Coordinates of C-alpha atoms in Angstrom, one line a residue:
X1 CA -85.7 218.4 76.2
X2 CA -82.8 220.7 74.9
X3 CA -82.0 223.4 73.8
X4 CA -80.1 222.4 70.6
X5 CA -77.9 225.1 68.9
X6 CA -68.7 229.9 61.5
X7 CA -66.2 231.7 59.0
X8 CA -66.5 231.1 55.2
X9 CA -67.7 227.6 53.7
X10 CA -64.3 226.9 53.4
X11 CA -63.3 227.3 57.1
X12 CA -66.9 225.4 57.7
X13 CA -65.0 222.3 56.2
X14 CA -62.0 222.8 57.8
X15 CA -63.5 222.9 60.8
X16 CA -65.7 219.8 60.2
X17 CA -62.4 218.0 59.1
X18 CA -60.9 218.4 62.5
X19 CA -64.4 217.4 64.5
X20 CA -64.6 214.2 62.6
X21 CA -60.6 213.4 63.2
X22 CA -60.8 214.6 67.0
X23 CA -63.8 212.3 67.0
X24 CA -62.3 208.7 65.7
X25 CA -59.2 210.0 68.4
X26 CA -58.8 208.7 72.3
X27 CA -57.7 212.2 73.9
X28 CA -55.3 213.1 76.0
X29 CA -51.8 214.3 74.9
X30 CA -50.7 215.2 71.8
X31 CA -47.0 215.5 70.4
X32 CA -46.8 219.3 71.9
X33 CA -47.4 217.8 75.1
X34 CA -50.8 219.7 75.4
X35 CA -53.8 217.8 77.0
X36 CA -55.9 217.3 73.7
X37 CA -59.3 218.0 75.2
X38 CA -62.8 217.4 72.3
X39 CA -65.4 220.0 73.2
X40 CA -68.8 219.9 72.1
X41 CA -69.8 222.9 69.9
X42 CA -72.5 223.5 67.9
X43 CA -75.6 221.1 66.0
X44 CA -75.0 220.8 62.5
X45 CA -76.4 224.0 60.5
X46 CA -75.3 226.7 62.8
X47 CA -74.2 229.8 61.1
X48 CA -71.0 231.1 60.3
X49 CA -71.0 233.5 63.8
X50 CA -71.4 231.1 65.6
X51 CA -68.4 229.5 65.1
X52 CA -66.6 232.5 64.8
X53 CA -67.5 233.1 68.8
X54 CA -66.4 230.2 69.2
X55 CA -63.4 230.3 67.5
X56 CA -62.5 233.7 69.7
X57 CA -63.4 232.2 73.4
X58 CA -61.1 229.1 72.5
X59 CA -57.9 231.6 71.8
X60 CA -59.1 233.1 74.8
X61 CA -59.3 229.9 77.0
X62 CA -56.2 228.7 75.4
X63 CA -54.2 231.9 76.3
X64 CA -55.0 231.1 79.9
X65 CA -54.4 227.6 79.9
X66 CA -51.8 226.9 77.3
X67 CA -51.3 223.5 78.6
X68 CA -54.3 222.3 77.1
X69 CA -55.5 222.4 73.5
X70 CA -59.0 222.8 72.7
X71 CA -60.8 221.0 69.3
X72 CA -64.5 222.0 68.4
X73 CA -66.5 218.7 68.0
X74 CA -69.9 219.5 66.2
X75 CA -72.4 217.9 68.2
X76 CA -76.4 217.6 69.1
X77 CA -77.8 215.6 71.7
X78 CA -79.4 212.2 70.3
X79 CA -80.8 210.1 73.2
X80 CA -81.2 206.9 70.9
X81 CA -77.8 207.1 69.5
X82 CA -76.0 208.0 72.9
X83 CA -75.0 204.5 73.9
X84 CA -73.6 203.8 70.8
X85 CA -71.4 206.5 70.7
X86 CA -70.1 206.6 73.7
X87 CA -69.2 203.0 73.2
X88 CA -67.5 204.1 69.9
X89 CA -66.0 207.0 71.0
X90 CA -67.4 208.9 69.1
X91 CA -68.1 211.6 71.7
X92 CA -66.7 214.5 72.9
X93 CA -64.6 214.5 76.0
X94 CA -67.2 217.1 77.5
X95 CA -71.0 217.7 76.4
X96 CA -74.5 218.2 77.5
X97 CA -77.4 216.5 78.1
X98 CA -80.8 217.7 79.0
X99 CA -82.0 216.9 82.4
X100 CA -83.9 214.6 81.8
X101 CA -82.0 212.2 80.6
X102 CA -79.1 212.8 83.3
X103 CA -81.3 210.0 85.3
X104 CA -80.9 207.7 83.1
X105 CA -77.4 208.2 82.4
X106 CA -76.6 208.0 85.7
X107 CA -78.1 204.7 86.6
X108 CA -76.4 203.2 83.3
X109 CA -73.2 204.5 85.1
X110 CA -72.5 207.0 81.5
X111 CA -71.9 210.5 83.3
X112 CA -68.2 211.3 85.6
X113 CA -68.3 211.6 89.1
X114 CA -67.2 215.6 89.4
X115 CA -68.2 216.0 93.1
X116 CA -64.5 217.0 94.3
X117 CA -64.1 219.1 91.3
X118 CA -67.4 220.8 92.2
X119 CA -66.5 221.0 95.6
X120 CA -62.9 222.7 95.4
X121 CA -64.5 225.5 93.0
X122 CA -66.4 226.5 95.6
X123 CA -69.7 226.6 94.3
X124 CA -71.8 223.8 95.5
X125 CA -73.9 225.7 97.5
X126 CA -74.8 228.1 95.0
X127 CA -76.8 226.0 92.7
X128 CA -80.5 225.9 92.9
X129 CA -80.9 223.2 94.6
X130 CA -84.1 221.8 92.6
X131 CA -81.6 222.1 89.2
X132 CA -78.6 220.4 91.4
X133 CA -80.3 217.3 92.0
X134 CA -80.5 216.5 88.2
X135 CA -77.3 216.1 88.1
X136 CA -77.2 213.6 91.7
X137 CA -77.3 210.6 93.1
X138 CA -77.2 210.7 96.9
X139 CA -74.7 213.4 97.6
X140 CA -72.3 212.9 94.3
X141 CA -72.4 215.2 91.9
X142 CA -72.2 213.8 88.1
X143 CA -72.1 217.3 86.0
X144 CA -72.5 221.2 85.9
X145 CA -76.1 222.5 85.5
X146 CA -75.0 225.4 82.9
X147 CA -78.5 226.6 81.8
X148 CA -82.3 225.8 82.8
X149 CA -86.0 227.4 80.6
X150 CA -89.3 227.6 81.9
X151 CA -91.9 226.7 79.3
X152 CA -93.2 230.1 77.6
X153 CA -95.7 230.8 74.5
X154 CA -93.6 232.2 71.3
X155 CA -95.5 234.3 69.2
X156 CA -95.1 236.4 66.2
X157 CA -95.4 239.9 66.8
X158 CA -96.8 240.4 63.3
X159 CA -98.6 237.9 62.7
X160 CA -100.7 239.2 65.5
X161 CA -100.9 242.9 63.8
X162 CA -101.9 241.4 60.6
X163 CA -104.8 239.8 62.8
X164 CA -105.9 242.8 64.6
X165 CA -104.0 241.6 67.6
X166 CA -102.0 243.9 69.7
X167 CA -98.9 242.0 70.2
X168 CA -98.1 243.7 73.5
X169 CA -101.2 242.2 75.2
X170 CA -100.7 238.7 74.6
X171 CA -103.3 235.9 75.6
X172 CA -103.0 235.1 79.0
X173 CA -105.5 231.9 79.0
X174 CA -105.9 228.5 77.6
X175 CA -109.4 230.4 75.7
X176 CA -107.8 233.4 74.8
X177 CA -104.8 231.8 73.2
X178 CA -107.8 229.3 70.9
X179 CA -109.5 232.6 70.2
X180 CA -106.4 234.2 69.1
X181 CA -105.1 231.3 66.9
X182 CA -108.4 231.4 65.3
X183 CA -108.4 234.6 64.6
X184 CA -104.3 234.4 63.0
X185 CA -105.1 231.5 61.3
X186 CA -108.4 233.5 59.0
X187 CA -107.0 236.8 59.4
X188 CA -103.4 235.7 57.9
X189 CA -103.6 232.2 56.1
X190 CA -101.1 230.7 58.5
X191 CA -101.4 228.2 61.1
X192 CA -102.5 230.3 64.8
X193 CA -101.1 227.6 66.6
X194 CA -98.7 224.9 66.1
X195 CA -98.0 222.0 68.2
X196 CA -95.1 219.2 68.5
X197 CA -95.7 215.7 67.7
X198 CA -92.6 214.0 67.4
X199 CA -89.3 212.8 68.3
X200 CA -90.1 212.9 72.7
X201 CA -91.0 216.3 71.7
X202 CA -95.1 216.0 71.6
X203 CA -94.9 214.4 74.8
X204 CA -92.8 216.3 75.9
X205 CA -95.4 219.6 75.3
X206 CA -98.1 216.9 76.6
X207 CA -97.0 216.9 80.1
X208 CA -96.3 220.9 80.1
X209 CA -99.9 221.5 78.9
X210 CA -100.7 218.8 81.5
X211 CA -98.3 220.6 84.5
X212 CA -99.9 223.8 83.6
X213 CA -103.6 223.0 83.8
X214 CA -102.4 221.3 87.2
X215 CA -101.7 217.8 86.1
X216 CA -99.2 215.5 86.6
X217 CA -98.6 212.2 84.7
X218 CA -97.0 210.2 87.4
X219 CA -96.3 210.2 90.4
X220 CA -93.3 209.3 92.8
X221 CA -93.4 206.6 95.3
X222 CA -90.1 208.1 97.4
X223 CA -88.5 204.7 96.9
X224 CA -87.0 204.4 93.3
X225 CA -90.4 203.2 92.1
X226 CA -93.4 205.3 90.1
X227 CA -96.6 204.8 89.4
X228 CA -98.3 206.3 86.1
X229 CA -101.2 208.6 86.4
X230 CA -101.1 209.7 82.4
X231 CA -105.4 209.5 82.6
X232 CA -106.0 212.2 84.2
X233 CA -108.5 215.4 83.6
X234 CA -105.2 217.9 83.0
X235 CA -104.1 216.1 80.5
X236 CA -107.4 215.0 78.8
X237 CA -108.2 218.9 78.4
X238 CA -104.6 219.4 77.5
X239 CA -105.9 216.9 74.1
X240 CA -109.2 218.5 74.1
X241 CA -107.5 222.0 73.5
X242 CA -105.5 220.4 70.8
X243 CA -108.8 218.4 69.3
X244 CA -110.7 221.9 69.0
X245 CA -108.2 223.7 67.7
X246 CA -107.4 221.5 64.8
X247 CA -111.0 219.9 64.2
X248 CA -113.4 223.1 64.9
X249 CA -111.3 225.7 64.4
X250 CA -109.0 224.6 61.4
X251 CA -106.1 226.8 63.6
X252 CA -103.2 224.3 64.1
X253 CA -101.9 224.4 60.3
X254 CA -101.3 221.5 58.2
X255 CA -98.6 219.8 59.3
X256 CA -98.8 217.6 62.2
X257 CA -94.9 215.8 62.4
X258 CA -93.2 218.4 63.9
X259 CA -90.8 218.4 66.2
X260 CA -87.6 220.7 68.3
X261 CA -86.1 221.7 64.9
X262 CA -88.9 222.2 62.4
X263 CA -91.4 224.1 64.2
X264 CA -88.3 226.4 65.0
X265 CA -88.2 226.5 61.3
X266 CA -91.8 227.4 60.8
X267 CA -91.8 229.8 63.4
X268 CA -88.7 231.6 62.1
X269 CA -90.2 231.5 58.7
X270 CA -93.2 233.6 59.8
X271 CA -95.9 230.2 59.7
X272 CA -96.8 230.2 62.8
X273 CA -98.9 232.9 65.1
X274 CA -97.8 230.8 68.8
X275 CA -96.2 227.6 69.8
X276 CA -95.0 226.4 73.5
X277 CA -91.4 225.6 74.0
X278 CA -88.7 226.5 76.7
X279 CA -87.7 230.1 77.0
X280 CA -84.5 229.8 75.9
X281 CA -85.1 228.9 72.4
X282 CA -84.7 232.7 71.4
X283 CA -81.2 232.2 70.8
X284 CA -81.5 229.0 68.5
X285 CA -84.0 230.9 66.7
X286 CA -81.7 233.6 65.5
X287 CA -78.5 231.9 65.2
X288 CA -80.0 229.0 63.6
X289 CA -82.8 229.7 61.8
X290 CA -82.7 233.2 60.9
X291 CA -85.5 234.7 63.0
X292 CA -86.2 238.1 62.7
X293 CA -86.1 239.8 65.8
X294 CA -89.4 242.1 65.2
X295 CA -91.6 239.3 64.8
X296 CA -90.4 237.9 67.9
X297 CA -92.8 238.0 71.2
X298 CA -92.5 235.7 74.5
X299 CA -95.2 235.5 76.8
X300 CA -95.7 233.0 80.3
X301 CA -97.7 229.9 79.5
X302 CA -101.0 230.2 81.0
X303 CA -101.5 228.5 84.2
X304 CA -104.7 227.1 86.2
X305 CA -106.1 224.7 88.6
X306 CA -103.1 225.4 91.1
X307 CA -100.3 224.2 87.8
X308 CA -97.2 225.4 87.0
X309 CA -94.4 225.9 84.7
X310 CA -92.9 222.8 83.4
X311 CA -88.8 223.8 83.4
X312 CA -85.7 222.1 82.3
X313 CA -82.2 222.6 80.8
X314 CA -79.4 221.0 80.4
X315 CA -75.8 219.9 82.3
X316 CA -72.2 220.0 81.0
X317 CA -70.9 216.4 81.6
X318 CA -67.7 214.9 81.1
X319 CA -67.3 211.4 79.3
X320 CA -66.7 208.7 82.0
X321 CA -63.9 207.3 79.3
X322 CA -61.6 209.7 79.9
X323 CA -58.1 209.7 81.5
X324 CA -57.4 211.8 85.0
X325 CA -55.6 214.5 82.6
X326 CA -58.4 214.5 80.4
X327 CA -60.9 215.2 83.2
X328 CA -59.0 217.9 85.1
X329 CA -58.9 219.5 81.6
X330 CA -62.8 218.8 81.3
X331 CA -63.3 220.3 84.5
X332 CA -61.2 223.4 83.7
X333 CA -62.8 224.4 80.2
X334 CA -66.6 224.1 82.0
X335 CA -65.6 226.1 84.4
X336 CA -64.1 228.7 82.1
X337 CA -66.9 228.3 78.9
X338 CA -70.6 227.3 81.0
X339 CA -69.7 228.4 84.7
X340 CA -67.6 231.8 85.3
X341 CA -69.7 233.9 83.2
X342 CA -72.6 233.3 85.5
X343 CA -70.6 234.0 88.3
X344 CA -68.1 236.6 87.8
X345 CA -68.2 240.1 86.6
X346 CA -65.1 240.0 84.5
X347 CA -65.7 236.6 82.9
X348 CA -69.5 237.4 82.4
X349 CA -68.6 241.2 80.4
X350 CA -66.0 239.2 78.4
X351 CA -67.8 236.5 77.4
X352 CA -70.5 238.9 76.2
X353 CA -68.1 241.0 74.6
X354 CA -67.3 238.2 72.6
X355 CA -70.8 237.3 71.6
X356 CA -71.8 240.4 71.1
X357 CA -69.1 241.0 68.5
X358 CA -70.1 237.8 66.6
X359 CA -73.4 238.5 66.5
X360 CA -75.0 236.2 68.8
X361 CA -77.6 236.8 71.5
X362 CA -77.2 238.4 74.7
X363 CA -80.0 238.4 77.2
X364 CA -82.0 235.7 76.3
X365 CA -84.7 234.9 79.5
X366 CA -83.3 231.4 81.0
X367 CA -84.3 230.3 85.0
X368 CA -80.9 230.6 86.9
X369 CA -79.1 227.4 87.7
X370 CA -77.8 229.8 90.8
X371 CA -79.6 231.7 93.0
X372 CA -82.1 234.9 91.9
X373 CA -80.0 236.9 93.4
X374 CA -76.5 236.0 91.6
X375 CA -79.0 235.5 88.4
X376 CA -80.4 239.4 88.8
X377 CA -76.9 240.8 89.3
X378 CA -75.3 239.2 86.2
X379 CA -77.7 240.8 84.1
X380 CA -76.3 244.0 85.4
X381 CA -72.9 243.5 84.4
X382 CA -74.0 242.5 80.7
X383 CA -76.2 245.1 80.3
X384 CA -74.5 247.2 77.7
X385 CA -74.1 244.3 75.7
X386 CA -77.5 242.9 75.8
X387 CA -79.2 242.3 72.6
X388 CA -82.6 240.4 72.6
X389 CA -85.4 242.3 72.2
X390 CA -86.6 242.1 75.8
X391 CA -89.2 244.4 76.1
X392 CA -90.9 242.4 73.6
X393 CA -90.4 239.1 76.3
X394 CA -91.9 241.6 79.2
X395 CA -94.6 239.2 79.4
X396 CA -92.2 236.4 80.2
X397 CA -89.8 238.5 82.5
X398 CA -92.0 240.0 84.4
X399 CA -94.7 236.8 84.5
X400 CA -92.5 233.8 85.2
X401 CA -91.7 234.7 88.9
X402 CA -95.5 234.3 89.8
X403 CA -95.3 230.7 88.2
X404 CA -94.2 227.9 89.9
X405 CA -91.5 225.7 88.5
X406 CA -92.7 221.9 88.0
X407 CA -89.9 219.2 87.4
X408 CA -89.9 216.9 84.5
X409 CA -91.0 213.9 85.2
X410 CA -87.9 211.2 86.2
X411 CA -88.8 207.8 85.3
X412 CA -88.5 206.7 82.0
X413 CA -88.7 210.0 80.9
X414 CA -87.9 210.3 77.0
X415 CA -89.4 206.8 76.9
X416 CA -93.1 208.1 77.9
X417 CA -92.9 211.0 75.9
X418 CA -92.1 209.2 73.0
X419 CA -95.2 206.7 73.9
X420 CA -97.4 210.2 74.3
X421 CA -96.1 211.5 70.7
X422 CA -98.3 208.6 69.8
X423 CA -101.3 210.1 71.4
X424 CA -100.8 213.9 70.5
X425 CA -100.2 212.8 67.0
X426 CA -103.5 210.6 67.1
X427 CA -105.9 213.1 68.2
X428 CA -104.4 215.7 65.5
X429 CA -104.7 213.3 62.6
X430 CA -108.2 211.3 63.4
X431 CA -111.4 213.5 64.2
X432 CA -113.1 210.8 66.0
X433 CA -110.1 209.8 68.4
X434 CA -111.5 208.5 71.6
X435 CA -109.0 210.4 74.1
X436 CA -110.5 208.5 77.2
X437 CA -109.0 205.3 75.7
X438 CA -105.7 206.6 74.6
X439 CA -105.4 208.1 78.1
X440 CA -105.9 204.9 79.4
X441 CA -104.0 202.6 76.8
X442 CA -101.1 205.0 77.8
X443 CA -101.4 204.6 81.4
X444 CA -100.9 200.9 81.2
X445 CA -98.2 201.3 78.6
X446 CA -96.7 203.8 81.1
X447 CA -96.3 201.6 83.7
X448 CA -95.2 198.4 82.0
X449 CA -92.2 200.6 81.4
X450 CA -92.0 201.9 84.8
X451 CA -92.4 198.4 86.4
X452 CA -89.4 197.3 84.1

């Protein structure tokens, strides 16, 4: 799953004027003799900061490469609407996607072949190579991996000190995070724990609570085929931690049809005491949803049974429509906007500088898409400039490292966590559910799409 993520109203619709008119436009050139290259920006609702970051790294990248001419297209990943734009043109020349979907999109032929481009920066060999092979079939490379999350446990810092909790010691255990949510949810009136059901997004939390308790819902054959293994006991306790919560306890709020966007409204509005989601979504939180920082906490996911961390992310891509100009321009501005800042000194201070000026976050705990090593040293050029509260995500920092990092899993991905969304959302709304049978009833719906 992603990550999803400005100047005065007026500029807002200025700007939103141009994105729509880049968007019913071809690229290429333009009367200047520029390469008119469409950039994806930001989801609709991002604040006014935003945009004016954005608005400075373009001048920037434009300064250095005044043969091409950058226009902000606004933009969120939509996994049912992809086909359809792409076939309308509708998208913009470069994008993301989260990993797992880049499968899909690469078997549908949607995603350009960059492997030459990757290959002449010099850079290959620097990727982690579990993040590089989202982006691969066989030895061709079809994007830039630009940023990658392990799952962690949000929490609000006072939330818990309204509860008697001491936010610096946050639960560490499947029972001490029930115990806690109980105690938020009669301590505070607010929900102790909240959970996604919707939109891929309940499945997708599913298969982390699944992954962390040492589960895994299917299970790869090594020759393009899968076989589903949904039923199994990681997963049934995942549900059964859910069940308790909401049906003994009376700790998982009221509103169960929640998904990416509105629990990161919830929790930024102070409703929540703890939710799972990737460790990146710090930023989105601020920027979109006006978090305040000193409610803020970040902890590891708990982990037993020999499970791990489910992780992710997503890649820059390039639109397989475009024209050979088009694509060496791609190529150019990913380099320049996702890549360099993770790799060079200069590019990294700058791009902070620019960030930091606008307001945005700095420092925000991601897994590297490079090495540790690279990853540990960039932090040291940015460190004046960082700006999230991390020694209120010490937990996270100084926890993830022990955790191993589990995959997503690759086939039919969004399309099994959209059938589980069914599942988390029937245990949460019927007391009685039998979870044995929707375990099973899954399984079999699992593989009639993994057989397709």
């Amino acid at each position: 799953m992603k990550s999803p993520r400005t100047v005065a109203i007026a500029g807002l619709a200025a700007f939103a004027m141009v994105g729509a008119l880049a968007a019913c436009s071809a690229g290429g050139g333009d009367d200047s003799g520029k390469t008119e290259l469409r950039v994806a920006t930001f989801p609709p609702g991002a604040d006014a900061a935003a945009y004016d970051a954005f608005a400075e790294q373009e001048a920037q990248f434009e300064k250095a490469n005044p043969d091409i001419d950058i226009i902000g297209v606004e933009y969120e990943w939509e996994g049912p609407t992809f086909a359809v734009q792409l076939a309308g043109g509708s998208l913009p020349d470069v994008f993301t996607v989260p990993f797992t979907d880049s499968k899909t999109l690469l078997e549908n032929g949607q995603l350009m072949d960059v492997t030459d481009e990757v290959e002449e920066l010099g850079y290959a060999d620097k990727f982690n190579p579990i993040i590089l092979d989202a982006v691969k079939d066989g030895d061709r490379i079809y994007g830039f991996p630009r940023q990658a999350y392990a799952m962690g446990l949000h929490y609000n810092r006072t939330l818990f000190e309204q509860a008697g909790l001491d936010p610096d010691s946050p639960p560490t255990t499947w029972d001490e995070i029930r115990k806690a949510a109980k105690t938020i949810s009669e301590k505070t009136g607010k929900a102790g724990f909240m959970e996604m059901t919707q939109n891929n997004t309940g499945g997708w939390q599913l298969v982390a609570a699944s992954a962390a308790r040492g589960g895994s819902i299917q299970e790869d054959n090594g020759d393009g085929t899968y076989t589903s293994t949904i039923a199994n006991d990681a997963t049934k306790a995942a549900l059964e931690f859910l069940h308790d919560l909401r049906w003994e306890d009376n700790s998982l709020g009221s509103n169960f049809l929640l998904d990416w966007g509105t629990i990161n409204q919830e929790f930024a509005a102070g409703n929540i005491g703890m939710y799972s989601s990737g460790s990146d979504v710090y930023t989105a939180l601020v920027r979109d949803f006006s978090l305040n920082p000193d409610d803020y906490g970040l902890t590891v996911v708990p982990v037993e049974n020999g499970g791990g961390t489910l992780g992710g992310g997503d890649i820059a891509v390039v639109s397989p429509t475009v024209d050979d100009a088009t694509k060496a321009a791609a190529v150019t501005w990913i380099d320049w906007f996702y890549m360099q800042k993770l790799l060079d000194e200069d590019a990294a201070v700058l791009d902070a500088k620019t960030l930091t000026e606008s307001g945005q976050a700095i420092g925000t705990p991601l897994l590297p898409v490079l090495d540790r090593e690279t990853y540990e040293e960039s932090l040291t050029w940015i460190e004046p400039y960082i700006n999230v509260p991390r020694d209120q995500m010490t937990p996270f920092t100084d926890g993830i490292w022990e955790q191993t990092p589990v995959g997503e899993p690759k086939g039919k991905t969004q399309e099994i966590y959209a059938l589980l969304d069914t599942v988390v959302q029937a245990v949460l709304t019927d007391q009685n559910a039998d979870i044995d049978a929707l375990l099973e009833a899954a399984d079999v719906d699992a593989q009639a799409l993994l057989d397709e």
